[in-house]
Structure formats: C-alpha cells, structure tokens
CSV table of C-alpha atoms in Angstrom, one decimal:
chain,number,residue,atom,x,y,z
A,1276,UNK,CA,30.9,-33.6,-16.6
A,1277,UNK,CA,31.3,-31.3,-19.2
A,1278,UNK,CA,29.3,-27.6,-19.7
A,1279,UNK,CA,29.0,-25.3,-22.5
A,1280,UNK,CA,28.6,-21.3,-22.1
A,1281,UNK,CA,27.0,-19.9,-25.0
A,1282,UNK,CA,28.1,-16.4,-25.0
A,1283,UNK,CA,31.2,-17.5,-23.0
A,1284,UNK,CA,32.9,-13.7,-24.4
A,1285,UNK,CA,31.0,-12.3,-21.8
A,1286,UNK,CA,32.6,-10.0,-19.0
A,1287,UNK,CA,30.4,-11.7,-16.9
A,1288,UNK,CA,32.2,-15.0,-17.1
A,1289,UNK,CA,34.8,-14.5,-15.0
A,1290,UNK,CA,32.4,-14.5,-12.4
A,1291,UNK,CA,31.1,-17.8,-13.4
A,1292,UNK,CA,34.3,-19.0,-13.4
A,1293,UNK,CA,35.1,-18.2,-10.0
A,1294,UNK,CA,31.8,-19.8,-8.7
A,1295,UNK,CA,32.8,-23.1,-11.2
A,1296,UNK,CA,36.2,-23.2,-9.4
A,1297,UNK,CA,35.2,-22.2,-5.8
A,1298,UNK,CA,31.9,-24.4,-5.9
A,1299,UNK,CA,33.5,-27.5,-7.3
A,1300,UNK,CA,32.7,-30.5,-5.2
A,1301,UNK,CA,29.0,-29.2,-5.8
A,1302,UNK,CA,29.4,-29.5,-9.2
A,1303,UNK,CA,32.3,-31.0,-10.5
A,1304,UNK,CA,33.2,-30.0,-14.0
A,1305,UNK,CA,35.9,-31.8,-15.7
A,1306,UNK,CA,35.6,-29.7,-19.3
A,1307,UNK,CA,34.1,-26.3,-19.6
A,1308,UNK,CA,33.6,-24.7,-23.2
A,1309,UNK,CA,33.6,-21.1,-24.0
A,1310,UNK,CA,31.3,-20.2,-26.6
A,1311,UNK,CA,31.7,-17.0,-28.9
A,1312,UNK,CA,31.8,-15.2,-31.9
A,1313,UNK,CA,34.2,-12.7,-30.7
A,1314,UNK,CA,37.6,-14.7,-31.0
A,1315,UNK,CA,39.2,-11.6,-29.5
A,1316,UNK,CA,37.0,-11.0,-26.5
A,1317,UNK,CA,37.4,-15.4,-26.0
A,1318,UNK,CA,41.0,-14.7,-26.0
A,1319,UNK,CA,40.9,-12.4,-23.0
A,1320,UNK,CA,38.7,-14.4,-21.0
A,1321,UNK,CA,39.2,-17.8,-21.7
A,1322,UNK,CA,42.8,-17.0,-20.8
A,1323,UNK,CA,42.1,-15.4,-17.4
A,1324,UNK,CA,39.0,-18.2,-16.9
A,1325,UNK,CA,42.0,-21.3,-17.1
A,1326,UNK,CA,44.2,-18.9,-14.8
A,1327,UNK,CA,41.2,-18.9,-12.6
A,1328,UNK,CA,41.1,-22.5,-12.3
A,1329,UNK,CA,44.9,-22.8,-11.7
A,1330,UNK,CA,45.2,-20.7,-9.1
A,1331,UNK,CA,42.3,-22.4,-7.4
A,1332,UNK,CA,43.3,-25.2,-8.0
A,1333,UNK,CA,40.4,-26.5,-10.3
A,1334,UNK,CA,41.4,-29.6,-12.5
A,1335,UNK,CA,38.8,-29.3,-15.3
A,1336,UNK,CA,39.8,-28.5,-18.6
A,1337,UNK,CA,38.6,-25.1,-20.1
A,1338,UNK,CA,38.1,-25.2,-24.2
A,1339,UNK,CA,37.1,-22.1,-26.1
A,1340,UNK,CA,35.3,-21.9,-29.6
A,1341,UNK,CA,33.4,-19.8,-32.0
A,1342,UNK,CA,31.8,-23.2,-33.0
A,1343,UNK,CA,28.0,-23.7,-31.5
A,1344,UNK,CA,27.9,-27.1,-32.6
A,1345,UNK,CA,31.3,-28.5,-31.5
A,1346,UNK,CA,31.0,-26.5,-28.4
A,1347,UNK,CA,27.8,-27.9,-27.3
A,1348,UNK,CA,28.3,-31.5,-28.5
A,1349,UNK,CA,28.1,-33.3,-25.5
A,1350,UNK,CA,27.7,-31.0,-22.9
A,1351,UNK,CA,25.0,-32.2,-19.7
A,1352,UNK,CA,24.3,-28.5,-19.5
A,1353,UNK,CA,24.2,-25.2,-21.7
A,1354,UNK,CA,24.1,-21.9,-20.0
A,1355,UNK,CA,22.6,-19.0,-22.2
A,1356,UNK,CA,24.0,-15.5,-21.5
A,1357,UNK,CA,24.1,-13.8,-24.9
A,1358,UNK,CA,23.1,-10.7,-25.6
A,1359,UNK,CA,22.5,-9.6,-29.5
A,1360,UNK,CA,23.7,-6.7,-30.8
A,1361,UNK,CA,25.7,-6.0,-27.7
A,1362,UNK,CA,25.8,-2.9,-25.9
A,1363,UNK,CA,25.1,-1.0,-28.9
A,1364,UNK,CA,21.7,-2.4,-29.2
A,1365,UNK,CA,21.1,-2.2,-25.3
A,1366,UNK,CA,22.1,1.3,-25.6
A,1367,UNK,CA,19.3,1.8,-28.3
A,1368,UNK,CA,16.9,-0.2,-26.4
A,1369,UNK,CA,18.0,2.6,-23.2
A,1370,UNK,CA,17.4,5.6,-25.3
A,1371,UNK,CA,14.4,5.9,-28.2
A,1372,UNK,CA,11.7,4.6,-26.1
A,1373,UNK,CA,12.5,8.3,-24.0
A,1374,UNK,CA,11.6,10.3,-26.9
A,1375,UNK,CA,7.9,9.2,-26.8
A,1376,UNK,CA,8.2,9.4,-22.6
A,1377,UNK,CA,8.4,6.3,-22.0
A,1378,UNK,CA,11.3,3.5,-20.0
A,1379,UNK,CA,13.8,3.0,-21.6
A,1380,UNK,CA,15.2,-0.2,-20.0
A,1381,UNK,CA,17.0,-3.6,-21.8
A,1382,UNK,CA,14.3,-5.7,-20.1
A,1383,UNK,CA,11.1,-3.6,-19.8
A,1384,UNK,CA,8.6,-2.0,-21.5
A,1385,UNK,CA,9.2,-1.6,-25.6
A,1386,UNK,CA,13.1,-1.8,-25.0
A,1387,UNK,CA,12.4,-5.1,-23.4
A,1388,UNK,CA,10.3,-6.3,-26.1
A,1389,UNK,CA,13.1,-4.8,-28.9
A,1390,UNK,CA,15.5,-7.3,-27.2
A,1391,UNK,CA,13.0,-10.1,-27.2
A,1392,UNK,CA,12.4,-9.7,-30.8
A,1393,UNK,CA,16.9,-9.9,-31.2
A,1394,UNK,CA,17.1,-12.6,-29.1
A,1395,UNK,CA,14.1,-15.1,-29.2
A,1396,UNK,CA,15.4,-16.5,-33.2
A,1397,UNK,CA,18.8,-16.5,-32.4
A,1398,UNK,CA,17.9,-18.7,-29.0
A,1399,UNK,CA,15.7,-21.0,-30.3
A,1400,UNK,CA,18.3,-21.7,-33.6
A,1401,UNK,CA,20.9,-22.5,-30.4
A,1402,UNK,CA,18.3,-24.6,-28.6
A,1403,UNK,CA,17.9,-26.7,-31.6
A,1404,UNK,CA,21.6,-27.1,-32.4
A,1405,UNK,CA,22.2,-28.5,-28.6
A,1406,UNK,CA,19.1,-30.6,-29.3
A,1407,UNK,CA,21.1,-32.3,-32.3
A,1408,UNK,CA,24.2,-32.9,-30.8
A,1409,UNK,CA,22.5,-34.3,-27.2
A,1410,UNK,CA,18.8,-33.8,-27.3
A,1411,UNK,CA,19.5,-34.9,-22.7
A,1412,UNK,CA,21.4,-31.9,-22.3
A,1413,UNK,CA,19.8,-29.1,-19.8
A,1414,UNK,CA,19.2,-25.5,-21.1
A,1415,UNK,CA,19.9,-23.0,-18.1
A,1416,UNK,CA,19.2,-19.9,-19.5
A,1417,UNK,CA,20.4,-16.8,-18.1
A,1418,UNK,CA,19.6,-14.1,-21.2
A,1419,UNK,CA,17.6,-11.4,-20.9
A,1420,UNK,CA,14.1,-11.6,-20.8
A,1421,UNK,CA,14.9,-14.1,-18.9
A,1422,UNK,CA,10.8,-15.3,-19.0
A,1423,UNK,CA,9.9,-14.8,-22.4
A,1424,UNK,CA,13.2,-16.6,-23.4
A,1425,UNK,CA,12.1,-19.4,-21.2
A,1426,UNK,CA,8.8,-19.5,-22.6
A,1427,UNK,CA,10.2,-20.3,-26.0
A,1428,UNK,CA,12.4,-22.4,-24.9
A,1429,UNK,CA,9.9,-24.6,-23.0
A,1430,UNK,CA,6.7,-24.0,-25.7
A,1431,UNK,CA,9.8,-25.7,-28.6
A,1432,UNK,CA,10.5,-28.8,-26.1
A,1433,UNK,CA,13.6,-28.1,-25.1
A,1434,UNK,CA,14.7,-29.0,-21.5
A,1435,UNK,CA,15.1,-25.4,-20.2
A,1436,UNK,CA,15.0,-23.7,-17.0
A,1437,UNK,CA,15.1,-19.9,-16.3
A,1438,UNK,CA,17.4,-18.5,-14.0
A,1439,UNK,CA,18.0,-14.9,-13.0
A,1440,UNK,CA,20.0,-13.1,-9.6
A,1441,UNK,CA,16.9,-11.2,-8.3
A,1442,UNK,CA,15.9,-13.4,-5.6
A,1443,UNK,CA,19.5,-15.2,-4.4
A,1444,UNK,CA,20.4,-11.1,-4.3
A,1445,UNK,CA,17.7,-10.4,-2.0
A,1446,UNK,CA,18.7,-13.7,-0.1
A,1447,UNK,CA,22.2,-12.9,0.4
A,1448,UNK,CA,21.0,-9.7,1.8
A,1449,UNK,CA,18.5,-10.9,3.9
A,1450,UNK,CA,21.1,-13.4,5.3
A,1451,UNK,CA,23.1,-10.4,6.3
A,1452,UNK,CA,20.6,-8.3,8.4
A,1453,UNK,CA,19.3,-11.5,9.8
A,1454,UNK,CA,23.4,-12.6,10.9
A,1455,UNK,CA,22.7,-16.2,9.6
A,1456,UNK,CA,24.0,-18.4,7.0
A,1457,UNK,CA,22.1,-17.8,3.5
A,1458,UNK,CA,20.9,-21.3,3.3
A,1459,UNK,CA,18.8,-20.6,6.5
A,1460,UNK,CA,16.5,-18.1,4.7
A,1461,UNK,CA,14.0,-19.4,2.5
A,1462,UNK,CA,12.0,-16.1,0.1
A,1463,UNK,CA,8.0,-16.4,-0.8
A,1464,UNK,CA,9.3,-15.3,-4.1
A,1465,UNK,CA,6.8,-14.9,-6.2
A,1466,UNK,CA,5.4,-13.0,-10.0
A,1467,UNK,CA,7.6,-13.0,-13.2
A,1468,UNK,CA,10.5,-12.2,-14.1
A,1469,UNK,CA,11.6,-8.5,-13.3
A,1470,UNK,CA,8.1,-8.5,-11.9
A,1471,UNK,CA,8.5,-10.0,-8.2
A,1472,UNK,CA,8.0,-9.5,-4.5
A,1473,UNK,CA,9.3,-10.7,-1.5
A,1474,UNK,CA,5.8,-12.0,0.7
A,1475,UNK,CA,7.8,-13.8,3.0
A,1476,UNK,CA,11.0,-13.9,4.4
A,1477,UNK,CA,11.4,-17.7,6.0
A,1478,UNK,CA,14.0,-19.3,8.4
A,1479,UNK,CA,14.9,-22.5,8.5
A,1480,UNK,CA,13.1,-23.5,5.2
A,1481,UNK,CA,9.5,-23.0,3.6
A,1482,UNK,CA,7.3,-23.5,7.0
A,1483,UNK,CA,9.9,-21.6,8.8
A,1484,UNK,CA,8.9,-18.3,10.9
A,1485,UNK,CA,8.2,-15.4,8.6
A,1486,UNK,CA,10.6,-12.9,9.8
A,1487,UNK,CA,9.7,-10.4,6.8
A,1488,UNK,CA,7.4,-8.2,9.0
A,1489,UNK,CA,10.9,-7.4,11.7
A,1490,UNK,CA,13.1,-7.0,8.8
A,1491,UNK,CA,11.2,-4.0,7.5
A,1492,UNK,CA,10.9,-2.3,11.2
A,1493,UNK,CA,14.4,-2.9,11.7
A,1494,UNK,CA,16.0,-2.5,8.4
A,1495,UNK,CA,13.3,-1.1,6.0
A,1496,UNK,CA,15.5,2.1,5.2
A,1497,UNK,CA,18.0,0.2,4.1
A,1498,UNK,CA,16.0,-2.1,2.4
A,1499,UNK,CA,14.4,0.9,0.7
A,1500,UNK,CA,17.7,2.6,-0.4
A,1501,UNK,CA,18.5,-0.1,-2.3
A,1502,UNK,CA,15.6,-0.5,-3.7
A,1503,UNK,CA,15.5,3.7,-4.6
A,1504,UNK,CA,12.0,3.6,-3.6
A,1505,UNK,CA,10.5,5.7,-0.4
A,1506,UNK,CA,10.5,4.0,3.0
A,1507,UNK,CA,6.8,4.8,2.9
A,1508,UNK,CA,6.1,2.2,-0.1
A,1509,UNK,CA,7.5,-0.3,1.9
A,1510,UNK,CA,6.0,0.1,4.9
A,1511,UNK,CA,2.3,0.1,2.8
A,1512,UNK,CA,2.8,-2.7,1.0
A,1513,UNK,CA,4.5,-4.8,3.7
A,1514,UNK,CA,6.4,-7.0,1.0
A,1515,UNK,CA,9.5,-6.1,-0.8
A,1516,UNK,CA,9.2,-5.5,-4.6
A,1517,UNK,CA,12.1,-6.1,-6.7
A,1518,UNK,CA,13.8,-3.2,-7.9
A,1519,UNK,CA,12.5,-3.3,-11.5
A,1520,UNK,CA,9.1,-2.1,-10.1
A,1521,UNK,CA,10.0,0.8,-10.3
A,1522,UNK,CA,9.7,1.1,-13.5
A,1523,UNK,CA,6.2,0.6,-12.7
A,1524,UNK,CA,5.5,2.2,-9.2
A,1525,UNK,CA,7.5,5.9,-10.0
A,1526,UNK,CA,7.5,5.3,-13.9
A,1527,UNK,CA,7.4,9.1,-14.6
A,1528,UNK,CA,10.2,9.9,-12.0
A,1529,UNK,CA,12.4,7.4,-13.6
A,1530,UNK,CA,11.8,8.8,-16.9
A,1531,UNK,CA,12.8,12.3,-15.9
A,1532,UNK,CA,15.9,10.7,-14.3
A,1533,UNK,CA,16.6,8.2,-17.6
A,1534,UNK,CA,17.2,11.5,-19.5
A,1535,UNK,CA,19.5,14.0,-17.6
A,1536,UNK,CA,22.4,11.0,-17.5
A,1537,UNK,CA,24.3,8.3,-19.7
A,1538,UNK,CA,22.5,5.0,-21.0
A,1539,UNK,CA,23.5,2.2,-18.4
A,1540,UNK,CA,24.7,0.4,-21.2
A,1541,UNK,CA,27.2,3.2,-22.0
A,1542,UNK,CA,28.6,3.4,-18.3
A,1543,UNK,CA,28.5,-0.4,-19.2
A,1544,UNK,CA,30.6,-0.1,-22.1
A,1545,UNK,CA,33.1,1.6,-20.0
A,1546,UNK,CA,33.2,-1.0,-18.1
A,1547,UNK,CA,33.6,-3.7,-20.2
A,1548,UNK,CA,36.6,-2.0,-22.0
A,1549,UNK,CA,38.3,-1.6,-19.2
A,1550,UNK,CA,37.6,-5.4,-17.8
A,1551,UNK,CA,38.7,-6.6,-21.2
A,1552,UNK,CA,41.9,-4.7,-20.7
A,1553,UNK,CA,42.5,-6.3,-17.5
A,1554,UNK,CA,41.4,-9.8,-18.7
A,1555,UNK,CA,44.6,-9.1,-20.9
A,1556,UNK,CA,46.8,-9.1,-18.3
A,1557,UNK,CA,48.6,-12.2,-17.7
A,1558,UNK,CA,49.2,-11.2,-14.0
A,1559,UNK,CA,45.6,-11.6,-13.4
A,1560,UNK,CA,44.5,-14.8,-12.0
A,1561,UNK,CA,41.0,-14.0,-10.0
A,1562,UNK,CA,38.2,-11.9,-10.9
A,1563,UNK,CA,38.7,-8.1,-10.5
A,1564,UNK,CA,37.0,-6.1,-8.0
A,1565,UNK,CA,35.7,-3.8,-10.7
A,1566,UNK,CA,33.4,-7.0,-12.3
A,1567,UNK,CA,31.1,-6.3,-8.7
A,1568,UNK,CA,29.8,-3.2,-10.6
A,1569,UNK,CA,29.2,-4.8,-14.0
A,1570,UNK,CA,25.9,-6.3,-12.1
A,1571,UNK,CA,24.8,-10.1,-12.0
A,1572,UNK,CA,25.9,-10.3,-8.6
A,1573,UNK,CA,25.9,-13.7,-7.2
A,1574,UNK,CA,25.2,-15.5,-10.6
A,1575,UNK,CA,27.4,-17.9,-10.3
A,1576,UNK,CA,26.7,-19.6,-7.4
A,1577,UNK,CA,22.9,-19.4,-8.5
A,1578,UNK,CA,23.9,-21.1,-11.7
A,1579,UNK,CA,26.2,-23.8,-9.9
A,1580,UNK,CA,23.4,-24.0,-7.3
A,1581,UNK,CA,20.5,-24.9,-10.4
A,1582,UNK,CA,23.0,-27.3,-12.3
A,1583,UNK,CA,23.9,-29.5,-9.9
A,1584,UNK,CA,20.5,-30.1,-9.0
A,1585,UNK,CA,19.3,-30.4,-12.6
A,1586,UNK,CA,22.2,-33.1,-13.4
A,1587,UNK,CA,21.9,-35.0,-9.5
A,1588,UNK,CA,24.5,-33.3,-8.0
A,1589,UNK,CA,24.8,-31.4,-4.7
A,1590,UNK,CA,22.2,-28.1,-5.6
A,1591,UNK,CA,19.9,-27.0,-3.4
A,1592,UNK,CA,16.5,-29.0,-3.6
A,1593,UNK,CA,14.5,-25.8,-3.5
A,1594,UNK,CA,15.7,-22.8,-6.0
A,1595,UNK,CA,14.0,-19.7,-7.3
A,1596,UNK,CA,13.8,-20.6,-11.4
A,1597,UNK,CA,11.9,-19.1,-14.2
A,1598,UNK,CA,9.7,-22.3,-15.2
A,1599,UNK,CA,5.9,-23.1,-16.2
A,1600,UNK,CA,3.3,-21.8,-14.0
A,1601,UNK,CA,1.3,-25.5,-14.1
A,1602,UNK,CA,-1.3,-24.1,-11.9
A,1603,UNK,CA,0.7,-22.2,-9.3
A,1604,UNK,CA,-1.0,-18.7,-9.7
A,1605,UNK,CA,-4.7,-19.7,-11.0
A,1606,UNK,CA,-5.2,-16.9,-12.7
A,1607,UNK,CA,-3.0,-17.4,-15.1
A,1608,UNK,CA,-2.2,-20.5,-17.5
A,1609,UNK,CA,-0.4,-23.5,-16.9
A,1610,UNK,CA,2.1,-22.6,-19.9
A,1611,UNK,CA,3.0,-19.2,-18.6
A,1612,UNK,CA,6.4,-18.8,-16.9
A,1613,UNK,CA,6.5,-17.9,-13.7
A,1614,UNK,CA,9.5,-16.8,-11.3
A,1615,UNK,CA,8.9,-19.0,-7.7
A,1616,UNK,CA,10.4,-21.2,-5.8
A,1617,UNK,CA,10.7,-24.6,-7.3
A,1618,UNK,CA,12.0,-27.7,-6.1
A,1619,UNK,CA,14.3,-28.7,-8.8
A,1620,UNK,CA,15.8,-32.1,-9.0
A,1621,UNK,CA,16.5,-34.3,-12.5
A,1622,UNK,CA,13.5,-34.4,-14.0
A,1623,UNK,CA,13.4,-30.4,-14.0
A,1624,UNK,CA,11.3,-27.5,-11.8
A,1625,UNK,CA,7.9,-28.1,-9.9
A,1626,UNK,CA,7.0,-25.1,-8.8
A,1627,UNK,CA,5.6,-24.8,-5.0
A,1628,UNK,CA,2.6,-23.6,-3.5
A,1629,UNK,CA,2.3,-20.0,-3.0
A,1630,UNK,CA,0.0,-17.8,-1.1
A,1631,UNK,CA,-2.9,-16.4,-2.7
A,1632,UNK,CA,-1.9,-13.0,-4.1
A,1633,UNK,CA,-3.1,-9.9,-3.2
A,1634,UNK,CA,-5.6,-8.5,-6.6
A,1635,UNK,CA,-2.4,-5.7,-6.4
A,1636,UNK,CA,-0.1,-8.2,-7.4
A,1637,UNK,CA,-2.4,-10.3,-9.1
A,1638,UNK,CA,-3.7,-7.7,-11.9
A,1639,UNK,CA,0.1,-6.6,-12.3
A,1640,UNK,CA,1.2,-10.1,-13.4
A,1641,UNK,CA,-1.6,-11.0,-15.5
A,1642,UNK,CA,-1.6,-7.6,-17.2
A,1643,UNK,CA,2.9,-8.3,-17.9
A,1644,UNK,CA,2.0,-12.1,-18.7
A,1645,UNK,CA,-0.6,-11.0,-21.5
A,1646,UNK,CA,1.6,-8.9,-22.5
A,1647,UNK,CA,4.5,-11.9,-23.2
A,1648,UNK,CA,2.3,-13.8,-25.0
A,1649,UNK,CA,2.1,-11.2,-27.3
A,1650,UNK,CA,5.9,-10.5,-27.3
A,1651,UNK,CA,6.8,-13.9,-28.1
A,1652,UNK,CA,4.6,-13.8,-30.7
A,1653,UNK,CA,5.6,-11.1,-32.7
A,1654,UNK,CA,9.1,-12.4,-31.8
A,1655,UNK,CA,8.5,-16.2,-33.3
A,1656,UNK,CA,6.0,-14.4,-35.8
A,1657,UNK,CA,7.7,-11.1,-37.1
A,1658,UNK,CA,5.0,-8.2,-38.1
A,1659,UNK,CA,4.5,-4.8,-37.3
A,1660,UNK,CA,1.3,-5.5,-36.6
A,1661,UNK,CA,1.9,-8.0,-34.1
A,1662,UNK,CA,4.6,-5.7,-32.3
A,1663,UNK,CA,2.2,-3.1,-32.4
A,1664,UNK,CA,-0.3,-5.1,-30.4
A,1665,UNK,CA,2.2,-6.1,-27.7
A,1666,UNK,CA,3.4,-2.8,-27.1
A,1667,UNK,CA,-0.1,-1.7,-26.8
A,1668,UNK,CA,-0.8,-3.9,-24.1
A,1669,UNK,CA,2.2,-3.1,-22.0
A,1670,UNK,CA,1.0,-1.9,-18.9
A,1671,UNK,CA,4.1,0.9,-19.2
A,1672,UNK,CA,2.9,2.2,-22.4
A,1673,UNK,CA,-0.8,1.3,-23.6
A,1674,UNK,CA,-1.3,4.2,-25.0
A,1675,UNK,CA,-2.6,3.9,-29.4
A,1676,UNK,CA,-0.6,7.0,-30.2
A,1677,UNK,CA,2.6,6.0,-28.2
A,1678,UNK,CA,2.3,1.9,-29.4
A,1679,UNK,CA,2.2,3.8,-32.9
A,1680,UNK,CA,5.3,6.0,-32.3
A,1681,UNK,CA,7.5,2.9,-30.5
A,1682,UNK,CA,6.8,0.5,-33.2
A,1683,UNK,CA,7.8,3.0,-36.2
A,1684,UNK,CA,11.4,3.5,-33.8
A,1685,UNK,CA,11.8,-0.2,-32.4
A,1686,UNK,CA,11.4,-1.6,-36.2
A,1687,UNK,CA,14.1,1.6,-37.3
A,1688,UNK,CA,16.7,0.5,-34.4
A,1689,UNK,CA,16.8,-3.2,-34.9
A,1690,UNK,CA,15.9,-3.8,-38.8
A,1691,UNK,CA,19.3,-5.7,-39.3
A,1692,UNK,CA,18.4,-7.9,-36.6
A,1693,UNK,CA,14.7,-9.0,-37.4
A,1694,UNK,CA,14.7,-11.2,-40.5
A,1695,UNK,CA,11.2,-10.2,-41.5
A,1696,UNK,CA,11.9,-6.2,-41.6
C-alpha cells in the first residue's frame, strides 16, 4: 500500500508518523511519500519520520519529494494538509479582520473565507493531478476549511472525504471521564465543520445509552473549561458545542481578548521553529512532547482510522467525516457537506440518521452553509463582488459597512495569492 502526504513539510507530520508506525497492522503501509515544496523543512522531517519507523520498528519505506505528480503516482490514498501562504498568511488572516471588530480566526468568519479563497485553486489543481496519475486513489483531506475544501473536492468528482480532530478529541475525552475504552463511546456528532455539537454521548455504539446528560452533572466544569465557555451555557443547552462556537456564542468577548495578545499563528511560528530545530537532531527518533501543543491532537489515528476503512482495511465502520449531506439534515441540500457520523467503508461515507435538530442549531447551520456556497464561489469564481456577498452573509459579520471594509483588506492581504486580483 503506498500513501502520499501532500504538505508532508508539515510539523504536524511527525504525528502522523507515529500513528502510521504505531497503527500499522490497521493499515499497513509499505511506501509513504512526503510531499513539499520546502526541500529544507522535508529534510528535517522526512529524516526524523524514517527514524520514527525504525525505532518502531515499521518496515515501510518513507520517500520524500517536491514533485506532486511523482509523489502521488500511484498512491491508494492522498492526505491534504497544506496550508498556503504559511503562517504568515494565517497570521494576516488572525489580525485585519480585528480592525473592523470582527474574528479574526484561520477558519472563521472573513479570515476563514481569506484562506478558502488561497487554498480552494491550489486544491483542486492537486486533486486533478492525483486524478491523472490514478483517478482510484482516495482524497482524505485534512486542510483547513476542512468543509468548503471538501465541497470542491466532491462538486469536481474527485473521491474525497473530509476529516478533521473535533469529534475523536471530544471522544478521547469522553472515554476518559467515562473510564472506558474510546471505541465504547459512540458521539451524535452533528452540523459542519467548526460548527458542531455533541447531542449524544452513546456507549456501546449508536443505540447505546446516552450517557451525555451524567457527563455534564458530573463533569460539566470541566467540560466547560475546556471549552472556555461558562458552566451555565452548558447546563442550558444540554449538548456540548465545539469550541469554535465561541466565536459565535461570546463573539464580542473573544474579540476584545484576540487583541490584547499575539496572533496564534505567531505563538505558532514559535513553535514550529523550535520543532524544526529538533526535527534536526539526529538523536531524535519519536515525536517531541512539545508537537502536543502545536494542536491537531489525535490526528493521526483519525486519519489511520478513515484510510483503512476507505481502502478495506481494519478502520472503524462508523467515523465522524466531512462528506455530502444526501438528505441527512433536510433543511439543507443533498450537496452540502456536513460533519456526522458516517459509516465509511470502500465505496466512500453514508452519512447516518441524526436526530431532528433543535431550530437553535438548525438556523445556525443553514445560515454557515449559505454562507459556503458563497465562499466556494468566489473561491472557484474570483470577484470582489462575489467575496463581498459571502462576507455579507456571514452570520459573524453581516453587516454592509463591515462586508465593505473586509473585502477592501482581505483582497490587500492575499492579492499574490488570488489569480484574478
């Protein structure tokens, strides 16, 4: 078996690596190819990736490349997890939206869409390449935003299926108030990507005994804290929302907090300097503690989990994936993408039946999905006006005056990047 990681320069990858070499007779990967333009940043972590596998004692063979096409000929699976522009962009993406009072996130609101706009083109010319060289191979892509991404993917024909950490986060977590095994809990997962709530906490499988309600008597301050919302919100709503609500829930208080500190992707940046320089040392043969804090926390065995079951392996039949909606939530269409539990086998993601969703959810996802179709739009499309029109319809912003003001900044930040600017 042999799989391809586009953006394989990534200080993430280690942690992939690890997953690859721990999580072998799951899926067992005789060549793995590191894909990036930064020959510099392969070096570092292609070397500490094959002293990975060696110390684990992983047979496969790991390649590295700045080649697309000879790194994806081939390959039964591509994994996506680029990010254009790098942190420098991410830190623009963090920052300008603040000076018209609005998030500034990588994922959400108008820095969400500016990354959208980056990175839809530059997927979709990847897509197509993997399509040439073996039009069987799965897309598994893990860039950021994750659903819009997906969308594109899925609306070109490609055989692509979304995957982010959210929900095996909130799984592992689960698993450890409840003192069982994570395979035992089974989430009601359900909205979009960065959009989601917990309804359900299940054990034993999907008809399993929701145990959601104890977890938030018991646990719900802790629960809270990580989420850094107020115990009370919890309590009202009875489910647990994924922590990029609340972007949405305390929008102002986040903003206020966005601008007394660093950019993420600056502490980032930090970071990854410092990783790189320990990715440099030939000492190092397994992924440093300091990776925990880079994020993407149990990514790799969620992306081991989804390929095995996408190439007939040993995955878990059922999986939270970004995929089409196909009439799972009827208010929306059947070509949105949707973030639920799927069983996921060969022949791709069927989403499964969800329970009908509460108008507070409801309105929220519709409102976010609107606003995607217009994102990938203006991202397949190009125009000012078109941007204009999906930052307008952003539930975060929506606003004529501050949709004016973004546009005029997003367009100024990322003009080398969007062909039509």
């Amino acid at each position: 078996m042999k799989l391809a990681v586009v953006g394989g320069g990534s200080t993430y990858t280690p942690e992939l690596i690890d997953g690859f070499a721990r999580l072998r007779d799951t899926l067992p990967v005789e060549e793995l190819v590191l894909v990036d333009p930064d020959a510099h940043r392969l070096e570092l972590v292609g070397g500490l990736a094959r002293r990975i596998f060696a110390k684990q004692g992983h047979p496969g063979r790991i390649v590295t490349t700045s080649d697309i096409d000879a790194g994806v000929a081939d390959a039964d699976a591509v994994l996506l997890q680029l990010r254009v522009g790098g942190q420098a962009a991410r830190n623009q993406d963090e920052t300008w939206p603040l000076e018209c009072g609005c998030i500034g996130q990588e994922t959400t609101g108008a820095g969400g869409l500016a990354k959208a706009l980056r990175t839809v083109p530059v997927v979709l010319d990847i897509a197509e390449r993997v399509r040439r060289t073996n039009p069987n191979a799965w897309i598994i892509d893990f860039t950021n935003p994750v659903g819009i991404v997906t969308r594109a993917l899925l609306q070109a024909g490609h055989k692509a299926v979304g995957l982010c950490n959210v929900a095996i986060g909130f799984q592992r977590k689960f698993a450890r108030l409840l003192d069982v095994a994570p395979g035992e809990v089974h989430l009601d997962h359900v909205g979009l990507n960065h959009l989601s709530w917990e309804l359900g906490v299940r054990l034993g499988g999907p008809e399993g005994e929701n145990v959601l309600p104890r977890l938030i008597a018991e646990h719900g301050d802790a629960i809270a804290d990580d989420l850094h919302m107020p115990r009370a919100i919890v309590d009202r709503l009875g489910v647990v929302p994924s922590y990029y609500l609340r972007y949405f829930y305390a929008h102002d208080e986040v903003v206020r907090e966005l601008g007394t500190k660093p950019s993420r992707a600056a502490e980032v940046a930090l970071m990854e300097k410092e990783l790189l320089a320990m990715y440099g040392d030939p000492a190092l043969d397994e992924k440093p503690a300091l990776l925990a804090k880079r994020g993407g926390a149990f990514y790799s065995e969620a992306a081991v989990d989804l390929a095995a079951s996408l190439l007939g392996g040993g995955g878990s039949a059922v999986q939270v994936v970004n995929t089409y909606n196909k009439g799972t939530l009827p208010f929306l269409p059947d070509d949105a993408v949707i973030e639920v539990q799927a069983r996921v086998d060969g022949t791709g993601a069927t989403p499964l039946a969800v329970p009908e969703l509460d108008p507070l959810y409801a309105g929220l996802i519709a409102n976010v999905t609107a606003y995607e179709d217009l994102a990938l739009e203006a991202a397949l499309r190009g125009g000012r006006d078109r941007v204009f029109k999906a930052l307008l319809a952003h539930p975060l912003i929506g606003q004529f005056e501050y949709a004016e003001a973004l546009t005029d900044k997003l367009v100024a930040h990322n003009r080398e990047h969007l062909a039509w600017a």
